[in-house]
Coordinates of C-alpha atoms and ligand atoms in Angstrom, one line a residue:
X1 CA 23.4 37.8 -4.4
X2 CA 21.2 36.4 -7.0
X3 CA 18.1 34.2 -5.8
X4 CA 20.1 31.3 -7.4
X5 CA 22.8 31.5 -5.6
X6 CA 21.1 32.1 -2.3
X7 CA 19.7 28.4 -2.6
X8 CA 21.2 25.5 -1.2
X9 CA 22.2 22.6 -3.2
X10 CA 19.5 20.4 -2.3
X11 CA 16.9 23.4 -3.1
X12 CA 18.3 23.9 -6.2
X13 CA 18.3 19.8 -6.8
X14 CA 14.4 20.0 -5.7
X15 CA 13.3 22.4 -7.7
X16 CA 15.1 21.0 -11.2
X17 CA 13.7 17.3 -10.6
X18 CA 10.6 18.7 -10.0
X19 CA 10.4 19.6 -13.7
X20 CA 11.2 16.7 -14.7
X21 CA 8.9 14.9 -13.0
X22 CA 5.8 17.3 -14.4
X23 CA 3.7 15.0 -16.6
X24 CA -0.1 15.5 -18.0
X25 CA -1.4 13.8 -14.4
X26 CA 0.8 15.6 -12.2
X27 CA 0.5 19.3 -13.5
X28 CA -3.4 18.8 -14.1
X29 CA -3.5 18.4 -10.4
X30 CA -1.1 21.2 -9.7
X31 CA -3.4 24.1 -11.6
X32 CA -6.9 22.7 -11.4
X33 CA -7.4 23.5 -7.4
X34 CA -10.0 26.4 -7.1
X35 CA -9.6 25.9 -3.2
X36 CA -12.8 25.1 -2.9
X37 CA -12.1 23.0 0.7
X38 CA -14.2 20.4 -0.3
X39 CA -11.7 17.8 0.0
X40 CA -11.0 19.5 3.4
X41 CA -13.5 17.2 5.9
X42 CA -12.5 14.2 3.7
X43 CA -8.9 13.8 4.9
X44 CA -8.7 11.8 8.6
X45 CA -5.8 14.0 9.5
X46 CA -8.4 16.9 9.3
X47 CA -10.8 15.5 11.5
X48 CA -8.8 14.6 14.0
X49 CA -7.4 18.0 14.0
X50 CA -10.1 20.4 13.9
X51 CA -8.9 24.0 13.8
X52 CA -5.4 22.8 12.6
X53 CA -5.7 24.5 9.0
X54 CA -1.9 23.1 8.0
X55 CA -3.4 19.3 8.1
X56 CA -6.0 20.5 5.1
X57 CA -5.4 18.7 1.9
X58 CA -5.3 21.8 -0.2
X59 CA -3.1 23.5 2.4
X60 CA -0.6 20.6 2.1
X61 CA -0.6 20.8 -1.5
X62 CA 0.0 24.5 -1.7
X63 CA 3.0 24.0 0.0
X64 CA 4.3 21.8 -2.9
X65 CA 2.1 24.0 -5.7
X66 CA 3.9 27.4 -4.9
X67 CA 7.0 25.8 -5.8
X68 CA 5.3 25.0 -9.7
X69 CA 3.6 28.5 -9.7
X70 CA 7.5 30.2 -9.2
X71 CA 9.3 27.8 -11.1
X72 CA 7.0 26.1 -13.8
X73 CA 4.1 28.3 -14.6
X74 CA 3.6 31.6 -16.4
X75 CA 1.1 33.0 -14.1
X76 CA 3.7 32.3 -11.0
X77 CA 6.3 34.2 -13.1
X78 CA 4.0 37.5 -14.0
X79 CA 1.4 37.5 -10.9
X80 CA 3.5 35.5 -8.2
X81 CA 1.5 37.4 -5.6
X82 CA -2.0 36.9 -6.8
X83 CA -1.3 32.6 -7.3
X84 CA 0.8 32.6 -4.2
X85 CA 4.2 31.8 -6.0
X86 CA 7.1 30.9 -3.4
X87 CA 10.0 28.9 -3.5
X88 CA 12.6 27.0 -1.2
X89 CA 15.8 28.4 -0.2
X90 CA 17.3 26.3 2.8
X91 CA 17.7 22.7 3.9
X92 CA 15.4 23.5 6.9
X93 CA 12.5 24.6 4.8
X94 CA 13.0 21.1 2.9
X95 CA 12.8 19.3 6.4
X96 CA 9.6 21.4 7.0
X97 CA 8.2 20.1 3.7
X98 CA 9.5 16.5 4.8
X99 CA 7.5 17.0 7.7
X100 CA 4.1 17.9 5.9
X101 CA 4.6 15.2 2.9
X102 CA 5.7 12.3 5.3
X103 CA 4.2 13.1 8.6
X104 CA 0.5 14.7 7.7
X105 CA -0.5 12.4 4.9
X106 CA -0.8 9.0 4.1
X107 CA -1.4 9.0 0.4
X108 CA -4.8 7.7 1.0
X109 CA -6.4 9.5 -1.9
X110 CA -9.7 10.1 -0.2
X111 CA -9.1 13.8 -1.1
X112 CA -8.6 13.0 -4.4
X113 CA -11.8 10.9 -4.9
X114 CA -13.8 14.2 -2.9
X115 CA -12.5 16.6 -5.5
X116 CA -14.8 18.2 -8.3
X117 CA -11.8 19.5 -9.8
X118 CA -10.1 16.0 -10.3
X119 CA -7.2 16.9 -8.5
X120 CA -5.3 13.8 -7.0
X121 CA -3.2 15.5 -4.2
X122 CA -1.7 12.3 -3.1
X123 CA 0.0 12.0 -6.6
X124 CA 1.4 15.4 -5.9
X125 CA 2.6 14.4 -2.4
X126 CA 4.5 11.4 -3.8
X127 CA 5.9 13.7 -6.2
X128 CA 7.3 15.5 -3.6
X129 CA 8.6 12.7 -1.5
X130 CA 10.4 11.4 -4.3
X131 CA 11.9 14.8 -5.0
X132 CA 13.0 14.6 -1.2
X133 CA 14.5 11.6 -1.3
X134 CA 16.4 12.2 -4.0
X135 CA 18.2 14.9 -2.0
X136 CA 18.4 12.9 1.1
X137 CA 15.7 14.1 2.8
X138 CA 13.2 11.7 4.6
X139 CA 12.3 9.8 7.6
X140 CA 15.0 7.5 9.0
X141 CA 12.4 4.7 8.6
X142 CA 11.8 5.4 4.8
X143 CA 15.5 5.6 4.5
X144 CA 16.0 2.1 6.3
X145 CA 13.2 0.3 4.3
X146 CA 14.4 1.5 0.7
X147 CA 17.9 0.3 1.8
X148 CA 16.8 -3.3 2.7
X149 CA 14.6 -3.5 -0.6
X150 CA 17.5 -2.3 -3.1
X151 CA 20.4 -4.2 -1.2
X152 CA 18.2 -7.2 -0.1
X153 CA 15.7 -7.5 -2.6
X154 CA 12.7 -7.2 0.4
X155 CA 11.3 -4.4 2.8
X156 CA 12.3 -6.7 6.0
X157 CA 15.6 -7.4 5.2
X158 CA 14.4 -11.4 5.1
X159 CA 17.6 -13.4 4.4
X160 CA 17.0 -16.1 1.5
X161 CA 17.9 -18.8 3.6
X162 CA 15.3 -17.6 6.8
X163 CA 12.8 -17.5 3.8
X164 CA 13.1 -20.9 2.6
X165 CA 13.5 -22.3 5.9
X166 CA 10.0 -20.3 6.6
X167 CA 8.6 -22.1 4.1
X168 CA 9.8 -25.6 4.7
X169 CA 8.6 -25.0 8.6
X170 CA 5.3 -24.2 7.0
X171 CA 5.2 -27.0 5.1
X172 CA 5.8 -29.7 7.8
X173 CA 3.2 -27.8 9.8
X174 CA 1.0 -28.4 7.1
X175 CA 1.8 -32.4 6.5
X176 CA 1.4 -32.9 10.2
X177 CA -2.0 -30.8 10.5
X178 CA -3.2 -32.6 6.8
X179 CA -2.1 -35.7 7.9
X180 CA -0.5 -35.7 4.2
X181 CA 3.2 -35.9 3.2
X182 CA 2.1 -35.1 -0.4
X183 CA 1.2 -31.8 1.0
X184 CA 4.0 -29.5 -0.3
X185 CA 5.2 -25.7 -0.6
X186 CA 6.8 -25.8 -3.9
X187 CA 9.9 -23.9 -4.9
X188 CA 11.2 -22.5 -8.1
X189 CA 9.2 -25.2 -9.8
X190 CA 8.8 -24.1 -13.9
X191 CA 5.6 -23.9 -15.6
X192 CA 3.2 -23.8 -13.1
X193 CA 0.1 -22.3 -13.5
X194 CA 0.4 -19.7 -10.3
X195 CA 3.6 -18.2 -9.1
X196 CA 2.5 -16.7 -5.5
X197 CA 4.1 -13.8 -4.1
X198 CA 3.7 -12.5 -0.6
X199 CA 4.7 -9.8 1.7
X200 CA 7.9 -10.0 3.8
X201 CA 5.6 -9.3 7.1
X202 CA 4.2 -12.9 6.3
X203 CA 7.2 -14.2 6.8
X204 CA 8.8 -12.6 9.6
X205 CA 5.0 -12.1 11.5
X206 CA 2.5 -14.4 10.3
X207 CA 3.8 -17.3 8.4
X208 CA 0.2 -19.1 9.6
X209 CA -0.9 -17.0 6.4
X210 CA 1.8 -18.8 3.9
X211 CA 0.5 -22.1 5.4
X212 CA -3.3 -21.3 4.8
X213 CA -2.2 -20.0 1.5
X214 CA -0.5 -23.3 0.7
X215 CA -3.7 -25.2 2.2
X216 CA -5.9 -23.5 -0.3
X217 CA -4.0 -24.1 -3.1
X218 CA -3.3 -27.5 -2.0
X219 CA -7.1 -28.7 -2.0
X220 CA -7.6 -26.6 -5.7
X221 CA -5.3 -29.1 -7.6
X222 CA -3.4 -25.9 -8.0
X223 CA 0.1 -26.4 -9.9
X224 CA 1.7 -23.4 -8.0
X225 CA 5.0 -22.6 -6.9
X226 CA 6.9 -19.9 -5.0
X227 CA 10.1 -18.3 -6.1
X228 CA 13.4 -18.6 -4.1
X229 CA 14.3 -15.3 -4.7
X230 CA 12.1 -11.8 -6.0
X231 CA 9.5 -13.3 -3.9
X232 CA 8.5 -9.9 -2.4
X233 CA 5.6 -8.3 -4.0
X234 CA 5.8 -5.2 -1.6
X235 CA 6.9 -2.0 -3.2
X236 CA 8.5 1.0 -0.9
X237 CA 8.5 2.8 -4.1
X238 CA 5.1 3.9 -3.9
X239 CA 5.4 5.3 -0.6
X240 CA 9.0 7.1 -1.2
X241 CA 8.1 8.5 -4.2
X242 CA 11.3 6.9 -5.4
X243 CA 10.4 5.3 -9.3
X244 CA 13.4 3.8 -9.7
X245 CA 13.2 1.6 -6.4
X246 CA 9.7 1.2 -7.5
X247 CA 10.9 0.0 -11.0
X248 CA 13.6 -2.4 -9.9
X249 CA 11.2 -4.1 -7.5
X250 CA 8.8 -4.5 -9.8
X251 CA 11.0 -6.1 -12.6
X252 CA 12.8 -8.2 -10.4
X253 CA 9.3 -10.1 -9.6
X254 CA 8.4 -9.6 -13.2
X255 CA 11.8 -11.3 -14.6
X256 CA 11.5 -14.4 -11.7
X257 CA 7.9 -15.2 -13.1
X258 CA 9.1 -15.3 -16.5
X259 CA 12.2 -17.2 -15.5
X260 CA 9.8 -19.7 -14.1
X261 CA 7.6 -19.4 -16.9
X262 CA 4.5 -18.9 -15.0
X263 CA 1.2 -18.3 -16.7
X264 CA 0.0 -16.1 -13.6
X265 CA 1.3 -14.1 -10.7
X266 CA -1.0 -14.4 -7.4
X267 CA -0.3 -11.4 -5.0
X268 CA -1.4 -12.3 -1.5
X269 CA -3.4 -10.0 0.1
X270 CA -1.6 -6.7 0.3
X271 CA -3.2 -3.1 -0.6
X272 CA 0.0 -1.5 -1.8
X273 CA 1.6 -4.4 -3.3
X274 CA -1.2 -5.2 -5.3
X275 CA -1.2 -1.6 -6.8
X276 CA 2.6 -1.4 -7.1
X277 CA 2.7 -5.0 -8.7
X278 CA -0.3 -4.7 -10.9
X279 CA -0.6 -1.2 -11.9
X280 CA 1.9 1.1 -11.3
X281 CA 5.2 -1.5 -11.7
X282 CA 5.1 -1.9 -15.4
X283 CA 5.1 2.1 -15.8
X284 CA 7.9 2.6 -13.2
X285 CA 9.9 -0.3 -14.7
X286 CA 8.8 0.5 -18.3
X287 CA 8.2 -3.2 -18.4
X288 CA 5.7 -5.5 -20.6
X289 CA 4.5 -7.5 -18.6
X290 CA 3.9 -11.1 -20.6
X291 CA 1.8 -12.8 -18.2
X292 CA -1.6 -12.2 -16.2
X293 CA -1.7 -11.0 -12.4
X294 CA -4.4 -11.0 -9.8
X295 CA -4.8 -10.6 -6.4
X296 CA -5.4 -14.0 -4.2
X297 CA -8.5 -12.5 -3.1
X298 CA -9.9 -12.8 -6.8
X299 CA -7.9 -16.6 -6.7
X300 CA -9.8 -18.0 -3.7
X301 CA -13.0 -16.7 -5.2
X302 CA -12.7 -18.1 -8.1
X303 CA -11.5 -21.4 -6.8
X304 CA -14.9 -21.5 -4.9
X305 CA -16.9 -20.3 -7.7
X306 CA -15.3 -23.2 -10.2
X307 CA -15.8 -25.8 -7.5
X308 CA -12.3 -26.8 -7.0
X309 CA -12.5 -25.9 -3.3
X310 CA -15.4 -26.2 -1.0
X311 CA -16.1 -23.6 2.0
X312 CA -18.5 -24.8 4.8
X313 CA -19.2 -20.8 7.5
X314 CA -19.8 -23.2 10.5
X315 CA -16.0 -22.9 11.8
X316 CA -16.0 -18.9 11.7
X317 CA -18.4 -18.3 14.3
X318 CA -17.5 -14.5 15.3
X319 CA -19.0 -11.6 14.0
X320 CA -17.1 -9.8 11.3
X321 CA -16.7 -6.5 9.5
X322 CA -14.2 -5.3 6.6
X323 CA -11.9 -2.8 6.3
X324 CA -11.1 -2.0 2.9
X325 CA -7.7 -1.4 1.9
X326 CA -7.5 2.3 0.4
X327 CA -4.6 1.0 -2.2
X328 CA -7.0 -2.2 -3.3
X329 CA -10.4 -0.6 -2.9
X330 CA -10.0 3.1 -3.6
X331 CA -6.9 2.8 -6.1
X332 CA -7.7 -0.5 -7.5
X333 CA -11.4 -0.8 -7.5
X334 CA -11.3 -4.3 -5.6
X335 CA -14.2 -3.5 -3.6
X336 CA -16.6 -6.6 -4.3
X337 CA -14.4 -9.7 -4.9
X338 CA -13.8 -9.5 -0.7
X339 CA -17.1 -8.8 0.0
X340 CA -18.4 -11.9 -2.2
X341 CA -15.6 -14.0 -0.6
X342 CA -16.3 -13.5 2.8
X343 CA -20.2 -13.8 2.7
X344 CA -18.9 -17.3 1.5
X345 CA -17.1 -18.1 4.7
X346 CA -18.8 -15.8 7.2
X347 CA -22.2 -16.1 8.8
X348 CA -22.2 -12.6 10.2
X349 CA -20.8 -10.0 8.2
X350 CA -21.5 -6.2 9.1
X351 CA -20.7 -3.7 6.5
X352 CA -18.5 -0.4 8.3
X353 CA -19.7 2.8 7.2
X354 CA -18.4 4.8 5.2
X355 CA -17.0 2.1 3.1
X356 CA -15.4 0.8 -0.2
X357 CA -13.8 3.8 -1.9
X358 CA -15.0 6.2 0.5
X359 CA -13.2 4.3 3.9
X360 CA -10.9 5.9 5.9
X361 CA -7.3 4.7 6.0
X362 CA -6.4 2.4 8.5
X363 CA -3.8 5.4 9.5
X364 CA -0.5 3.0 8.5
X365 CA -0.5 3.8 4.8
X366 CA 1.7 5.8 2.8
X367 CA 4.4 3.9 4.7
X368 CA 3.4 5.5 8.1
X369 CA 4.0 2.4 9.9
X370 CA 7.6 2.8 9.3
X371 CA 8.0 6.4 9.9
X372 CA 8.3 6.3 14.2
X373 CA 8.7 10.1 14.6
X374 CA 5.0 10.4 13.4
X375 CA 3.6 8.0 15.5
X376 CA 1.7 10.1 18.0
X377 CA 0.0 12.3 15.4
X378 CA -0.6 9.2 13.4
X379 CA -2.3 7.5 16.4
X380 CA -4.6 10.7 16.9
X381 CA -5.6 10.7 13.2
X382 CA -7.0 7.0 14.0
X383 CA -9.9 8.3 16.2
X384 CA -12.0 8.5 12.9
X385 CA -11.0 4.8 12.5
X386 CA -11.3 3.7 15.9
X387 CA -15.2 5.3 15.6
X388 CA -16.2 3.3 12.6
X389 CA -14.8 -0.2 13.9
X390 CA -16.7 0.4 17.0
X391 CA -20.0 1.4 15.6
X392 CA -19.8 -2.1 13.8
X393 CA -20.0 -3.9 16.8
X394 CA -18.2 -6.6 15.1
X395 CA -15.5 -9.2 17.1
X396 CA -13.2 -9.2 14.0
X397 CA -12.0 -6.5 11.6
X398 CA -11.0 -8.4 8.6
X399 CA -8.9 -6.8 5.9
X400 CA -7.0 -7.5 2.8
X401 CA -3.9 -5.6 3.6
X402 CA -1.1 -7.0 5.6
X403 CA -0.4 -2.9 6.2
X404 CA -3.5 -2.0 7.7
X405 CA -3.3 -5.3 9.8
X406 CA -0.7 -3.3 11.2
X407 CA -2.3 0.3 11.0
X408 CA -5.6 -1.6 12.5
X409 CA -3.8 -3.0 15.4
X410 CA -2.6 0.0 16.4
X411 CA -5.9 1.7 16.3
X412 CA -7.7 -0.9 18.0
X413 CA -4.8 -0.9 21.1
X414 CA -4.9 2.8 21.0
X415 CA -8.4 3.4 21.0
X416 CA -9.3 0.2 23.5
X417 CA -11.5 -1.3 20.9
X418 CA -12.5 -4.9 21.7
X419 CA -11.9 -6.5 18.3
X420 CA -9.3 -8.9 16.5
X421 CA -7.9 -8.8 13.2
X422 CA -7.4 -11.0 10.6
X423 CA -7.1 -11.6 6.7
X424 CA -9.5 -13.3 4.0
X425 CA -6.8 -16.2 3.9
X426 CA -7.2 -17.3 7.5
X427 CA -10.9 -17.3 7.1
X428 CA -10.9 -19.2 4.2
X429 CA -8.4 -21.9 5.1
X430 CA -10.7 -22.1 8.5
X431 CA -14.0 -22.9 6.3
X432 CA -12.1 -25.5 4.1
X433 CA -13.9 -28.7 3.7
X434 CA -11.3 -31.2 3.3
Ligands
SF4_1 S1 -11.5 19.9 -3.5 FE1 -10.2 20.1 -5.4 S2 -10.5 22.1 -6.0 FE2 -11.4 21.9 -4.1 S3 -9.6 22.5 -2.2 FE3 -9.7 20.4 -2.5 S4 -8.3 19.9 -3.9 FE4 -8.9 21.9 -4.4
SF4_2 S1 -4.3 11.7 0.4 FE1 -5.6 11.1 2.1 S2 -4.5 11.4 4.4 FE2 -3.4 12.8 2.6 S3 -4.5 14.6 2.6 FE3 -5.7 13.3 1.3 S4 -7.4 12.7 2.5 FE4 -5.2 13.2 3.7

């Protein structure tokens, strides 16, 4: 039997589709590795599993790289044994690859930053995820969340009526709290300066963040609105590697802002949402976005600098440290804004080490929170994060990412760290001078 005939349909499709994904960025990372090993200790999975080479970024990359060498690179056709070219033949082999690309990496890009050859392993890993997803091989959670985002329009399957009811509920709470019936959470207002998009986690588990943001917009005198639909700024396409899902989700949001004639899209605190919506979405959707996009961290800082809101540190009495979300910091360069804002609203701020682009993943990146089959190894990989947190001695860890809130909460519980988790919007709202 020829090699081609002995290959399963899924394996054939994976190889064929890999050829369509090979752009300059991916090919560069597939050919540039010299196996120097300098990226190895940058990975939190490696640090938690000493002696197990299967967690090393270069090892994980080679499992994908061998396909490229065998099928698309001339070196693999001429000297396959020399360049370690190889192929996949069975669905079982694809399932094994799934456990590596979804279960042993959070696509945090810390190894990418530490590679002297510029190899971006996370990009290769994301491509491999997308190839497997395209033939239906993925963790159950990835399939469920992707389905919700395709069909219901948001990652957590929040229905429109539940979303609108939550906004109404938060509006009433705010009116009571501020003793002002004029405080509103506007929906579908046209010609606003700001259209505010959120993470569905805020509707489901953390509606207070919506009320806190509304309070800030109100006191800043902002002309703002929330969209009734297309409001989810998160994007599971970043995690699953499905560019079609990524483009569709991003475009839904862009089109809603255009329909409302909004001048600026403000993205609430979410690392992957910010990266997907502001940086990757226009490429996935092939969409020329005609409005500005800004993280709410930048918006809050701007309001203080412009004198539109006033803050007083006194109510925020606890010591805090800051966890940089991989997507916000390493991938989008949002390091200084959250620190500048934090220093304006708290007295006792302690840096975590390492920080900024070198910070370690919360363990929940890359959609890991939705993949329950890998929870034990995810929690095991959290030991470095737990040590980082403990070393600060802070009472509170602040992060600008809903995913990180969940990842950190799990690490804190598992390693019995005495620490709360919160976000900047909560601290700023608490420090507002009315
Ligand atoms: S640091 Fe770069 S070149 Fe060295 S092993 Fe890692 S990916 Fe390869
Ligand atoms: S992207 Fe992050 S989790 Fe994945 S191999 Fe690199 S350092 Fe490890």
